[in-house]
């Protein structure tokens, strides 16, 4: 039985929220495994993804051209609220059916994209800030094949880097990180 995207997102959010809520303001300028993002920029990116993929679940247009600054006021609390709305949006009957977004991708594939973002970026933020993070095993099992299938297109669009080489003993999540171009052993300089 395939798990619903909303259930997977809820499991991913349960693991991601403590990482985001634990970010100290003094850590916002730290480097992350995403070379182009520091912690603040990555939190903003993840916020934007969470908000836009609510719209995609409802078959509305998502605007990725703007990069608003979400890291103001009670941003940790708002991130929790927006993540709950994301889970709710993907739980609406029919959300996983048909296609959505400008590229007309299958809705379930789009749901797996946000699931991958929430999980991988939570790891990025945890590594950058020294937080503990262990992804939900069911989420990893679901996003692994999906991200591997999307990887060639994601690389063309410069969303993923070249695959990082990992050994035969790599865990399923290390393989997920590697397919996105991340070094699963990444640590902050001097950390």
XYZ file of C-alpha atoms in Angstrom:
191
model
C 0.000 0.000 0.000
C 1.518 3.286 -1.112
C 1.520 5.907 1.622
C -0.303 9.163 0.946
C 1.881 12.204 0.307
C 0.183 14.025 3.199
C 1.143 11.227 5.622
C 4.721 11.240 4.355
C 4.875 15.046 4.612
C 3.603 14.882 8.184
C 6.336 12.367 9.055
C 8.977 14.537 7.330
C 7.708 17.682 9.069
C 7.898 15.952 12.461
C 11.635 15.468 11.834
C 12.274 18.873 10.189
C 10.464 21.166 12.641
C 12.786 20.602 15.628
C 15.760 21.460 13.384
C 14.191 24.709 12.136
C 12.896 25.697 15.588
C 16.335 25.064 17.055
C 18.134 27.513 14.756
C 19.619 30.349 16.777
C 19.665 33.831 15.220
C 23.451 33.771 15.598
C 23.590 30.794 13.212
C 21.764 32.435 10.302
C 24.964 33.394 8.465
C 26.540 29.920 8.636
C 27.423 27.996 5.491
C 25.268 24.991 4.531
C 25.876 21.941 2.316
C 23.988 23.946 -0.367
C 26.929 26.078 -1.500
C 24.737 28.938 -2.745
C 22.793 29.251 0.534
C 23.703 30.285 4.046
C 21.286 29.219 6.815
C 19.064 32.323 6.440
C 18.816 31.941 2.663
C 18.100 28.222 2.962
C 15.348 28.809 5.546
C 13.855 31.415 3.173
C 14.085 28.950 0.273
C 12.469 26.161 2.282
C 9.688 28.521 3.435
C 9.046 29.492 -0.184
C 8.921 25.820 -1.213
C 6.494 24.956 1.601
C 4.182 27.867 0.661
C 4.359 27.328 -3.117
C 3.767 23.591 -2.921
C 0.541 24.294 -0.987
C -0.610 26.162 -4.110
C 0.539 23.333 -6.384
C -1.469 20.813 -4.330
C -4.556 22.985 -4.973
C -3.710 23.296 -8.723
C -2.906 26.983 -8.324
C 0.056 28.794 -9.820
C 3.227 28.933 -7.754
C 5.599 31.886 -8.036
C 9.238 30.949 -7.584
C 10.526 34.177 -9.193
C 10.271 36.180 -5.949
C 12.413 35.377 -2.933
C 10.668 37.016 0.015
C 12.378 37.301 3.385
C 10.427 35.012 5.699
C 13.030 35.164 8.488
C 11.368 37.975 10.434
C 9.246 38.081 13.582
C 8.146 34.654 14.813
C 9.413 32.859 11.702
C 9.911 29.568 13.564
C 6.249 29.511 14.580
C 5.128 30.538 11.091
C 7.236 27.769 9.554
C 5.380 25.246 11.713
C 2.020 26.712 10.660
C 2.930 26.741 6.947
C 4.213 23.171 7.145
C 0.909 22.103 8.757
C -0.923 23.831 5.873
C 1.286 21.939 3.407
C 0.319 18.604 4.985
C -3.346 19.660 4.907
C -3.186 20.791 1.262
C -1.770 17.452 0.130
C -4.351 15.596 2.252
C -7.320 17.029 0.314
C -9.031 14.235 -1.654
C -7.728 14.242 -5.232
C -4.558 16.241 -4.448
C -2.382 13.366 -5.685
C -4.377 12.791 -8.879
C -3.803 14.267 -12.331
C -1.085 16.801 -13.042
C -0.043 20.120 -11.535
C 2.381 22.984 -12.076
C 3.707 24.661 -15.195
C 5.569 21.531 -16.282
C 2.404 19.413 -16.042
C 4.051 16.769 -13.890
C 2.018 14.045 -12.188
C 0.729 15.489 -8.911
C 2.250 12.644 -6.868
C 5.672 13.399 -8.400
C 5.277 17.061 -7.395
C 4.345 15.921 -3.883
C 7.477 13.769 -3.744
C 9.537 16.814 -4.808
C 8.408 18.848 -1.787
C 8.844 15.785 0.415
C 12.439 15.521 -0.818
C 13.061 19.230 -0.267
C 11.694 19.162 3.267
C 13.831 16.143 4.161
C 17.092 17.045 2.412
C 17.003 20.721 3.442
C 16.269 19.727 7.063
C 19.491 17.689 6.886
C 21.304 20.695 5.336
C 20.136 22.949 8.158
C 20.963 20.365 10.821
C 24.497 19.930 9.460
C 25.016 23.699 9.294
C 23.785 24.308 12.854
C 25.016 21.173 14.625
C 21.496 19.826 15.246
C 20.582 16.151 15.320
C 18.578 14.933 12.337
C 17.453 11.465 11.351
C 14.949 11.300 8.487
C 11.827 9.160 8.711
C 12.705 5.756 7.153
C 9.387 5.577 5.270
C 10.046 8.997 3.755
C 13.542 7.968 2.630
C 12.152 4.782 1.081
C 9.596 6.832 -0.880
C 11.775 9.775 -1.987
C 14.854 7.737 -2.927
C 13.543 6.306 -6.213
C 11.599 9.500 -6.986
C 14.606 11.792 -6.636
C 16.798 9.354 -8.558
C 14.284 9.459 -11.432
C 14.110 13.279 -11.357
C 17.880 13.728 -10.985
C 18.858 14.072 -14.688
C 16.254 16.801 -15.245
C 17.111 18.434 -11.895
C 20.782 18.584 -12.911
C 19.895 20.187 -16.243
C 17.895 22.805 -14.326
C 20.853 23.291 -11.921
C 18.706 22.192 -8.951
C 20.950 19.181 -8.213
C 24.718 19.002 -8.450
C 26.584 16.114 -10.013
C 26.054 12.885 -8.054
C 28.439 12.481 -5.147
C 30.241 9.125 -5.138
C 29.307 6.921 -2.177
C 30.447 3.420 -1.340
C 28.450 0.193 -1.418
C 27.909 0.475 2.343
C 26.099 3.820 2.086
C 22.718 4.042 3.819
C 19.553 4.709 1.825
C 19.552 8.332 3.029
C 23.232 8.809 2.178
C 22.354 7.644 -1.345
C 19.492 10.177 -1.466
C 21.893 12.957 -0.435
C 24.481 11.789 -2.968
C 21.994 11.764 -5.864
C 21.258 15.453 -5.137
C 24.982 16.219 -5.347
C 25.622 16.406 -1.606
C 28.518 14.890 0.319
C 26.806 12.886 3.104
C 29.888 13.496 5.269
C 29.710 17.306 4.910
C 30.597 19.244 8.021
C 31.017 23.004 8.475
C 34.603 24.203 8.211
C 36.198 23.979 11.607
C 33.177 22.018 12.892
